[in-house]
Short mmCIF file of C-alpha atoms and ligand atoms in Angstrom, two decimals:
data_model
loop_
_atom_site.label_atom_id
_atom_site.label_comp_id
_atom_site.label_asym_id
_atom_site.label_seq_id
_atom_site.Cartn_x
_atom_site.Cartn_y
_atom_site.Cartn_z
CA MET A 1 4.54 35.00 -11.65
CA ALA A 2 5.47 31.49 -12.71
CA ARG A 3 2.62 29.50 -14.21
CA LEU A 4 1.70 26.55 -12.08
CA ASN A 5 0.64 23.05 -13.06
CA ASP A 6 -3.15 23.42 -13.50
CA HIS A 7 -3.68 19.74 -12.89
CA TYR A 8 -2.73 20.18 -9.24
CA LEU A 9 -5.55 22.67 -8.85
CA LYS A 10 -8.01 19.89 -9.82
CA LEU A 11 -7.12 17.98 -6.69
CA ALA A 12 -10.33 17.84 -4.71
CA ALA A 13 -9.04 18.47 -1.17
CA GLY A 14 -5.97 17.94 1.06
CA TYR A 15 -4.39 14.54 1.11
CA LEU A 16 -6.47 12.32 3.43
CA PHE A 17 -3.98 11.64 6.28
CA PRO A 18 -2.75 15.23 6.79
CA GLU A 19 -6.42 16.28 6.90
CA ILE A 20 -7.00 13.74 9.71
CA SER A 21 -3.95 14.92 11.56
CA ARG A 22 -5.23 18.54 11.22
CA ARG A 23 -8.57 17.57 12.73
CA VAL A 24 -6.91 15.59 15.54
CA SER A 25 -4.53 18.49 16.27
CA ALA A 26 -7.45 20.92 16.49
CA PHE A 27 -9.19 18.50 18.91
CA THR A 28 -6.17 17.97 21.15
CA GLU A 29 -5.51 21.76 21.31
CA ALA A 30 -9.05 22.23 22.48
CA ASN A 31 -8.92 19.20 24.82
CA PRO A 32 -5.30 18.95 26.05
CA LYS A 33 -6.15 16.38 28.62
CA ALA A 34 -7.79 13.91 26.24
CA ASP A 35 -5.82 10.69 25.81
CA VAL A 36 -6.34 10.19 22.11
CA ILE A 37 -5.76 6.67 20.65
CA LYS A 38 -4.72 6.70 17.00
CA LEU A 39 -5.88 3.85 14.80
CA GLY A 40 -6.04 6.03 11.72
CA ILE A 41 -3.04 5.98 9.42
CA GLY A 42 -1.55 2.53 9.16
CA ASP A 43 1.72 3.30 10.90
CA VAL A 44 3.73 0.65 12.80
CA VAL A 45 4.40 1.11 16.51
CA LEU A 46 6.63 -1.83 17.53
CA PRO A 47 10.37 -1.02 17.82
CA LEU A 48 12.94 -2.16 15.31
CA SER A 49 13.69 -5.88 15.56
CA PRO A 50 17.16 -6.87 16.84
CA SER A 51 18.31 -8.27 13.41
CA VAL A 52 17.42 -5.05 11.63
CA ARG A 53 19.07 -2.89 14.27
CA GLN A 54 22.26 -4.99 14.29
CA ALA A 55 22.44 -4.95 10.49
CA MET A 56 22.21 -1.20 10.34
CA HIS A 57 24.86 -0.76 13.08
CA ASP A 58 27.14 -3.17 11.30
CA ALA A 59 26.65 -1.33 7.99
CA ILE A 60 27.42 2.05 9.54
CA ASP A 61 30.59 0.61 11.21
CA GLU A 62 31.60 -0.93 7.86
CA MET A 63 31.19 2.44 6.16
CA ALA A 64 33.32 4.17 8.77
CA THR A 65 36.36 2.17 7.56
CA ALA A 66 38.50 2.99 4.51
CA GLU A 67 37.80 -0.40 2.95
CA GLY A 68 34.10 -0.51 3.79
CA PHE A 69 33.20 3.05 2.79
CA ARG A 70 30.65 3.31 -0.01
CA GLY A 71 29.35 6.30 -2.00
CA TYR A 72 26.64 6.08 -4.62
CA GLY A 73 25.20 2.63 -4.91
CA PRO A 74 23.30 1.10 -7.83
CA SER A 75 20.10 3.10 -8.37
CA GLU A 76 18.15 -0.16 -8.58
CA GLY A 77 19.52 -1.56 -5.31
CA TYR A 78 22.42 -3.74 -4.22
CA ASP A 79 22.58 -7.27 -5.63
CA PHE A 80 22.60 -8.70 -2.07
CA LEU A 81 19.16 -7.25 -1.40
CA ARG A 82 17.70 -8.09 -4.85
CA GLU A 83 18.90 -11.66 -4.50
CA ALA A 84 17.52 -12.06 -1.00
CA ILE A 85 14.12 -10.74 -2.21
CA SER A 86 14.13 -13.03 -5.29
CA GLU A 87 14.87 -16.11 -3.18
CA HIS A 88 12.70 -15.42 -0.04
CA ASP A 89 9.74 -13.49 -1.42
CA PHE A 90 9.27 -15.34 -4.68
CA ALA A 91 11.24 -18.55 -5.19
CA SER A 92 10.08 -19.79 -1.82
CA ARG A 93 6.51 -19.64 -3.17
CA GLY A 94 7.40 -21.25 -6.47
CA VAL A 95 7.50 -17.92 -8.33
CA ARG A 96 10.29 -17.05 -10.80
CA ILE A 97 11.39 -13.44 -10.43
CA HIS A 98 15.02 -12.76 -11.35
CA PRO A 99 16.91 -10.35 -9.07
CA SER A 100 17.39 -7.99 -12.06
CA GLU A 101 13.61 -7.61 -12.24
CA ILE A 102 13.53 -6.13 -8.79
CA TYR A 103 14.09 -2.42 -8.20
CA ALA A 104 14.65 -1.33 -4.61
CA SER A 105 13.16 2.05 -3.62
CA ASP A 106 12.31 4.24 -0.61
CA GLY A 107 8.63 3.29 -0.51
CA SER A 108 5.63 1.81 -2.18
CA LYS A 109 3.83 5.13 -1.90
CA CYS A 110 6.55 6.60 -4.10
CA ASP A 111 6.59 3.65 -6.43
CA SER A 112 2.88 3.45 -6.92
CA ALA A 113 2.94 7.30 -7.43
CA ASN A 114 5.83 7.32 -9.86
CA ILE A 115 5.06 4.39 -12.11
CA GLN A 116 2.47 6.36 -14.10
CA GLU A 117 5.26 8.64 -15.48
CA ILE A 118 6.43 5.99 -17.98
CA PHE A 119 2.97 5.70 -19.52
CA ALA A 120 1.40 8.06 -22.11
CA THR A 121 -0.31 11.14 -20.77
CA ASP A 122 -3.43 9.97 -22.54
CA ALA A 123 -3.22 6.46 -21.13
CA THR A 124 -6.51 5.51 -19.67
CA LEU A 125 -6.97 4.01 -16.27
CA ALA A 126 -9.29 2.20 -13.89
CA VAL A 127 -9.13 2.18 -10.12
CA THR A 128 -11.24 0.41 -7.51
CA ASP A 129 -13.58 2.53 -5.37
CA PRO A 130 -12.70 2.78 -2.45
CA VAL A 131 -8.99 3.12 -3.31
CA TYR A 132 -5.61 4.11 -1.83
CA PRO A 133 -5.69 7.85 -2.84
CA VAL A 134 -2.16 7.99 -4.19
CA TYR A 135 -3.06 6.08 -7.40
CA VAL A 136 -5.77 8.60 -8.30
CA ASP A 137 -4.06 11.83 -7.14
CA THR A 138 -0.87 11.19 -9.06
CA ASN A 139 -2.73 10.64 -12.28
CA VAL A 140 -4.67 13.83 -11.64
CA MET A 141 -1.38 15.64 -11.18
CA ALA A 142 -0.01 14.18 -14.45
CA GLY A 143 -3.03 15.48 -16.32
CA ARG A 144 -4.70 12.18 -17.17
CA THR A 145 -8.14 13.32 -15.84
CA GLY A 146 -10.61 16.08 -15.95
CA GLY A 147 -12.06 17.72 -12.84
CA ALA A 148 -13.74 16.06 -9.86
CA ASP A 149 -17.50 15.78 -9.40
CA GLN A 150 -19.32 16.31 -6.13
CA GLY A 151 -18.45 12.84 -4.97
CA GLY A 152 -14.77 13.43 -5.64
CA ARG A 153 -14.70 11.30 -8.84
CA TYR A 154 -12.45 12.58 -11.65
CA ALA A 155 -13.61 12.63 -15.19
CA GLY A 156 -11.70 10.18 -17.33
CA ILE A 157 -11.08 7.60 -14.59
CA GLU A 158 -13.05 4.42 -14.63
CA TYR A 159 -14.08 3.63 -11.08
CA LEU A 160 -14.82 0.03 -10.17
CA PRO A 161 -17.13 -0.12 -7.15
CA CYS A 162 -16.17 -2.48 -4.30
CA THR A 163 -19.34 -3.00 -2.29
CA GLU A 164 -20.70 -5.43 0.23
CA GLU A 165 -22.81 -6.91 -2.61
CA ASN A 166 -19.74 -7.87 -4.65
CA SER A 167 -17.79 -8.85 -1.49
CA PHE A 168 -15.48 -5.83 -2.20
CA LEU A 169 -14.12 -7.59 -5.29
CA PRO A 170 -14.56 -5.28 -8.30
CA ALA A 171 -15.99 -6.27 -11.60
CA LEU A 172 -13.80 -5.98 -14.79
CA PRO A 173 -13.92 -2.60 -16.53
CA ASP A 174 -16.75 -2.32 -19.10
CA ARG A 175 -14.50 -0.46 -21.54
CA PRO A 176 -10.87 -1.07 -22.43
CA VAL A 177 -8.32 0.80 -20.27
CA ASP A 178 -4.50 0.77 -20.41
CA LEU A 179 -3.78 0.66 -16.72
CA VAL A 180 -5.71 -0.81 -13.75
CA TYR A 181 -4.59 -0.46 -10.17
CA LEU A 182 -5.37 -3.41 -7.88
CA CYS A 183 -4.38 -3.69 -4.22
CA SER A 184 -4.56 -7.10 -2.41
CA PRO A 185 -4.72 -7.44 0.54
CA ASN A 186 -6.78 -4.36 -0.03
CA ASN A 187 -6.23 -1.06 1.59
CA PRO A 188 -8.76 0.10 2.87
CA THR A 189 -11.24 -2.89 2.85
CA GLY A 190 -8.82 -5.57 4.11
CA VAL A 191 -10.17 -8.03 1.58
CA VAL A 192 -7.84 -10.39 -0.39
CA ALA A 193 -8.49 -11.37 -4.04
CA PRO A 194 -8.59 -15.16 -4.33
CA ARG A 195 -6.73 -16.95 -7.05
CA GLN A 196 -9.61 -17.32 -9.48
CA GLU A 197 -10.35 -13.59 -9.13
CA LEU A 198 -6.77 -12.63 -10.00
CA GLN A 199 -6.81 -15.12 -12.88
CA LYS A 200 -9.81 -13.26 -14.24
CA TRP A 201 -7.89 -10.00 -14.12
CA VAL A 202 -4.77 -11.45 -15.76
CA ASP A 203 -6.76 -13.04 -18.52
CA TRP A 204 -8.69 -9.74 -19.11
CA ALA A 205 -5.40 -7.67 -19.11
CA ARG A 206 -3.76 -9.96 -21.66
CA ALA A 207 -6.82 -9.98 -23.84
CA ASN A 208 -6.98 -6.17 -23.71
CA GLU A 209 -3.28 -5.43 -23.74
CA ALA A 210 -3.69 -3.63 -20.38
CA ILE A 211 -1.22 -3.51 -17.55
CA ILE A 212 -2.14 -4.35 -13.96
CA LEU A 213 -0.41 -2.29 -11.27
CA PHE A 214 -0.59 -4.70 -8.37
CA ASP A 215 0.00 -3.30 -4.92
CA ALA A 216 0.90 -6.20 -2.57
CA ALA A 217 2.36 -4.04 0.28
CA TYR A 218 0.33 -6.00 2.87
CA GLU A 219 0.89 -9.55 1.53
CA ARG A 220 2.77 -10.70 4.64
CA PHE A 221 -0.46 -10.22 6.67
CA ILE A 222 -2.27 -12.99 4.79
CA THR A 223 -3.04 -15.82 7.14
CA GLU A 224 -5.19 -18.01 4.86
CA ASP A 225 -4.26 -19.94 1.70
CA LEU A 226 -4.54 -17.00 -0.76
CA PRO A 227 -2.11 -15.62 -3.40
CA HIS A 228 0.61 -13.29 -2.12
CA SER A 229 1.80 -12.17 -5.51
CA ILE A 230 0.15 -11.48 -8.85
CA TYR A 231 3.05 -13.63 -10.30
CA GLU A 232 1.45 -16.72 -8.69
CA ILE A 233 -1.14 -16.37 -11.49
CA GLU A 234 -0.45 -17.87 -14.92
CA GLY A 235 0.36 -15.26 -17.51
CA ALA A 236 0.97 -12.36 -15.05
CA ARG A 237 4.56 -11.85 -16.14
CA GLU A 238 3.32 -10.44 -19.46
CA CYS A 239 0.79 -8.00 -17.92
CA ALA A 240 1.58 -6.95 -14.38
CA ILE A 241 3.92 -4.80 -12.24
CA GLU A 242 3.99 -5.51 -8.51
CA PHE A 243 4.68 -3.26 -5.59
CA ARG A 244 6.01 -4.57 -2.28
CA SER A 245 7.10 -2.78 0.87
CA PHE A 246 9.15 -3.39 4.05
CA SER A 247 7.12 -0.62 5.79
CA LYS A 248 4.40 -2.63 7.44
CA THR A 249 6.09 -5.97 7.12
CA ALA A 250 9.22 -5.12 9.03
CA GLY A 251 8.52 -1.78 10.74
CA PHE A 252 10.26 0.35 8.10
CA THR A 253 7.81 3.30 7.80
CA GLY A 254 10.48 5.48 9.25
CA ILE A 255 13.45 3.81 7.63
CA ARG A 256 12.04 3.60 4.16
CA CYS A 257 12.56 0.55 1.87
CA ALA A 258 10.32 -1.07 -0.71
CA TYR A 259 10.66 -2.55 -4.15
CA ILE A 260 8.89 -2.83 -7.40
CA VAL A 261 8.98 -5.88 -9.81
CA ILE A 262 8.85 -5.43 -13.50
CA PRO A 263 9.23 -8.70 -15.47
CA GLU A 264 11.43 -8.61 -18.58
CA GLU A 265 8.52 -9.92 -20.76
CA LEU A 266 6.31 -6.92 -19.94
CA GLU A 267 5.87 -4.67 -22.93
CA GLY A 268 4.07 -1.43 -23.70
CA LYS A 269 3.42 0.34 -27.02
CA GLY A 270 5.88 2.73 -28.68
CA PRO A 271 4.93 5.63 -31.02
CA LYS A 272 4.41 3.34 -34.03
CA GLY A 273 2.60 0.65 -32.03
CA GLU A 274 5.82 -1.38 -31.73
CA PRO A 275 6.41 -3.26 -28.46
CA VAL A 276 8.86 -1.65 -26.00
CA SER A 277 10.13 -3.10 -22.78
CA VAL A 278 8.50 -1.47 -19.77
CA ALA A 279 11.54 -2.35 -17.58
CA GLN A 280 13.79 -0.51 -19.97
CA LEU A 281 11.87 2.76 -19.32
CA TRP A 282 11.64 2.17 -15.62
CA ARG A 283 15.49 1.64 -15.46
CA ARG A 284 15.97 4.80 -17.46
CA ARG A 285 13.73 6.73 -15.17
CA THR A 286 15.34 5.32 -12.06
CA ASN A 287 18.90 6.06 -13.21
CA THR A 288 17.95 9.65 -14.07
CA LYS A 289 15.88 10.47 -10.94
CA PHE A 290 17.13 8.30 -8.16
CA ASN A 291 20.50 7.39 -6.55
CA GLY A 292 19.15 4.45 -4.61
CA ILE A 293 18.47 3.96 -0.94
CA SER A 294 21.24 3.98 1.56
CA TYR A 295 23.55 1.00 2.15
CA PRO A 296 22.65 0.61 5.88
CA VAL A 297 18.94 0.60 4.97
CA GLN A 298 19.50 -2.08 2.32
CA ARG A 299 21.53 -4.22 4.81
CA ALA A 300 18.62 -3.76 7.32
CA ALA A 301 16.16 -4.92 4.71
CA GLU A 302 18.32 -7.91 3.86
CA ALA A 303 18.46 -8.85 7.53
CA ILE A 304 14.70 -9.57 7.68
CA TYR A 305 15.37 -12.63 5.51
CA SER A 306 17.88 -14.23 7.89
CA GLU A 307 16.60 -17.05 10.07
CA GLU A 308 16.32 -14.78 13.12
CA GLY A 309 15.02 -11.86 11.03
CA ARG A 310 12.17 -13.99 9.63
CA LYS A 311 11.10 -15.10 13.17
CA GLU A 312 11.15 -11.48 14.39
CA VAL A 313 9.13 -10.22 11.46
CA GLN A 314 6.58 -13.00 11.94
CA ALA A 315 6.27 -12.17 15.72
CA ASN A 316 5.52 -8.55 14.87
CA ILE A 317 2.95 -9.53 12.24
CA ASP A 318 1.32 -11.97 14.63
CA TYR A 319 1.07 -9.20 17.19
CA TYR A 320 -0.69 -6.83 14.76
CA MET A 321 -2.99 -9.56 13.48
CA ALA A 322 -3.98 -10.46 17.01
CA ASN A 323 -4.91 -6.78 17.36
CA ALA A 324 -7.00 -7.09 14.25
CA GLY A 325 -8.72 -10.12 15.66
CA LEU A 326 -9.49 -8.22 18.90
CA ILE A 327 -10.89 -5.30 16.96
CA LEU A 328 -13.07 -7.61 14.83
CA GLU A 329 -14.34 -9.49 17.83
CA GLY A 330 -14.96 -6.36 19.97
CA LEU A 331 -16.73 -4.37 17.25
CA SER A 332 -18.97 -7.29 16.22
CA LYS A 333 -19.97 -7.67 19.91
CA ALA A 334 -20.75 -4.02 19.92
CA GLY A 335 -23.15 -4.63 17.04
CA LEU A 336 -21.03 -3.21 14.18
CA THR A 337 -20.82 -4.86 10.76
CA THR A 338 -17.15 -5.53 9.98
CA PHE A 339 -15.03 -6.77 7.06
CA GLY A 340 -11.32 -7.49 6.51
CA GLY A 341 -9.05 -7.91 9.50
CA ILE A 342 -8.34 -11.63 8.82
CA ASN A 343 -5.64 -11.39 6.06
CA ALA A 344 -4.88 -7.71 6.43
CA PRO A 345 -4.13 -5.23 9.22
CA TYR A 346 -7.23 -3.21 8.46
CA VAL A 347 -10.85 -3.62 9.66
CA TRP A 348 -13.44 -1.95 7.47
CA LEU A 349 -16.67 -1.29 9.17
CA LYS A 350 -20.13 0.13 8.38
CA THR A 351 -20.82 3.31 10.18
CA PRO A 352 -23.75 2.91 12.57
CA GLY A 353 -26.96 4.88 12.88
CA GLY A 354 -26.85 6.31 9.32
CA LEU A 355 -23.86 8.53 10.17
CA ASP A 356 -21.67 9.45 7.21
CA SER A 357 -17.93 8.58 7.43
CA TRP A 358 -16.78 11.99 8.68
CA GLN A 359 -19.67 12.30 11.16
CA PHE A 360 -18.61 8.95 12.61
CA PHE A 361 -14.98 10.14 12.65
CA ASP A 362 -15.99 13.25 14.61
CA GLU A 363 -18.24 11.22 16.97
CA LEU A 364 -15.41 8.75 17.78
CA LEU A 365 -12.87 11.48 18.21
CA GLU A 366 -15.06 13.62 20.40
CA LYS A 367 -16.76 10.91 22.53
CA ALA A 368 -14.26 8.01 22.52
CA HIS A 369 -11.06 9.89 21.76
CA VAL A 370 -10.32 7.34 19.12
CA VAL A 371 -9.00 8.17 15.64
CA GLY A 372 -9.90 6.06 12.61
CA THR A 373 -10.02 6.80 8.94
CA PRO A 374 -13.27 7.87 7.20
CA GLY A 375 -14.14 5.55 4.40
CA SER A 376 -15.22 8.43 2.16
CA GLY A 377 -11.62 9.59 2.16
CA PHE A 378 -10.91 6.58 -0.05
CA GLY A 379 -13.64 7.28 -2.61
CA ALA A 380 -17.41 7.65 -3.07
CA HIS A 381 -18.09 3.97 -2.36
CA GLY A 382 -16.21 4.35 0.97
CA GLU A 383 -19.03 6.69 2.21
CA GLY A 384 -20.82 5.14 5.13
CA TYR A 385 -17.75 3.09 6.05
CA PHE A 386 -14.82 3.64 8.36
CA ARG A 387 -11.36 2.00 8.66
CA LEU A 388 -9.56 1.00 11.83
CA SER A 389 -5.89 0.05 11.73
CA ALA A 390 -4.49 -2.82 13.75
CA PHE A 391 -1.15 -1.11 14.07
CA GLY A 392 -1.34 -0.16 17.66
CA ILE A 393 0.02 -1.12 21.16
CA ARG A 394 -2.13 -3.96 22.48
CA GLU A 395 -3.30 -2.12 25.61
CA LYS A 396 -4.32 0.91 23.52
CA VAL A 397 -6.17 -1.27 21.07
CA GLU A 398 -8.09 -2.90 23.88
CA GLU A 399 -8.84 0.46 25.46
CA ALA A 400 -9.99 1.75 22.09
CA ILE A 401 -12.41 -1.09 21.69
CA GLU A 402 -13.87 -0.53 25.15
CA ARG A 403 -14.33 3.15 24.47
CA ILE A 404 -15.93 2.62 21.08
CA THR A 405 -18.30 0.03 22.62
CA ALA A 406 -19.26 2.50 25.42
CA THR A 407 -19.76 5.24 22.87
CA LEU A 408 -22.00 3.11 20.73
CA GLY A 409 -23.95 1.92 23.74
CA GLY A 410 -24.33 5.47 24.95
CA SER A 411 -25.10 7.24 21.67
C1 MLT B 1 -2.63 3.99 5.21
O1 MLT B 1 -2.88 4.16 6.36
O2 MLT B 1 -3.46 3.79 4.33
C2 MLT B 1 -1.15 3.88 4.85
O3 MLT B 1 -0.41 4.02 6.04
C3 MLT B 1 -0.85 4.92 3.92
C4 MLT B 1 0.50 4.61 3.32
O4 MLT B 1 1.04 3.48 3.45
O5 MLT B 1 1.00 5.53 2.63
#
């Protein structure tokens, strides 16, 4: 028998979202008539916007001609997309990111999972708690941790608690680490780090020669005057990598397109302690392991930056954020303590009546037929919390709020 990767055997349980699906399937099999409303995984529900659809159609038609046919594209993405991103996502906010510093990919989940490969196996890391599980699990798989304790915390990772007391904004690590994962707007808490908070992190990273892995997949959902990019912060080009995604922004969860930004100034340490360009390693990795995303998908992504495309994207975001507002209002009226939901499509709530996160999950599923995400699935400090996603059809969201309210009143 072939020897397996022992590090995979350290992984505490199944990945969170398949585990939720498994429980929901078991429930629907037992209760086939139940009309289950899913506000668990953050998956978009609105159809593709006209600009995106048209751009994909046009790209397919183009490729069906002798002159327009394309085979392998550049692994890092076509220039037309990288230029559109540089102009609309960064220059428009006064941020200098050259198109060559942008690497298109098939998802931020993959990017935030893969980035750790270019760092040493003994690189040390810090994550927030609660946290998007991908950051942790991929480092476990890579052998950067020991086993998990009862609360699911892996030895060797520094966990930075995000609690109601610190407004879900983590303190700096109390020992030096090489890598720190930050996510703002935060999944799962829905909280956004203000400018001075990010400046604190950038100053710390530069002083400690650490690299910030900054997940900004939800930046388009920010409605207040808050930073959308780590590069809005002085000094971030020397210490940060950023992840961005078209998934939630433009309804691409099924189409797949995202990108990662690695500034040319960013350096890590080589074997003799000499500075080495991080982008150089990422390019090498990308060229070896990836042939890029398809031309029609890149044209579709480019289309969201056209005048019409921008309006359509904004309309969808407004729709989801109106859902978030309804959830916040409805649950507060029902007596729940809520967070997030103003600059992010997630509402983070305290479970009522001393229930733990999975008990509340089961109660909502069984009594209200509503699916959410147990906070403990995001880490030990998520215990006693629960996440509801605003990605739903309006009528279903309204119905879910009514059912949750009735369940709470009746429990
Ligand atoms: C979530 O619900 O946290 C996200 O949909 C997960 C993801 O983007 O991979």
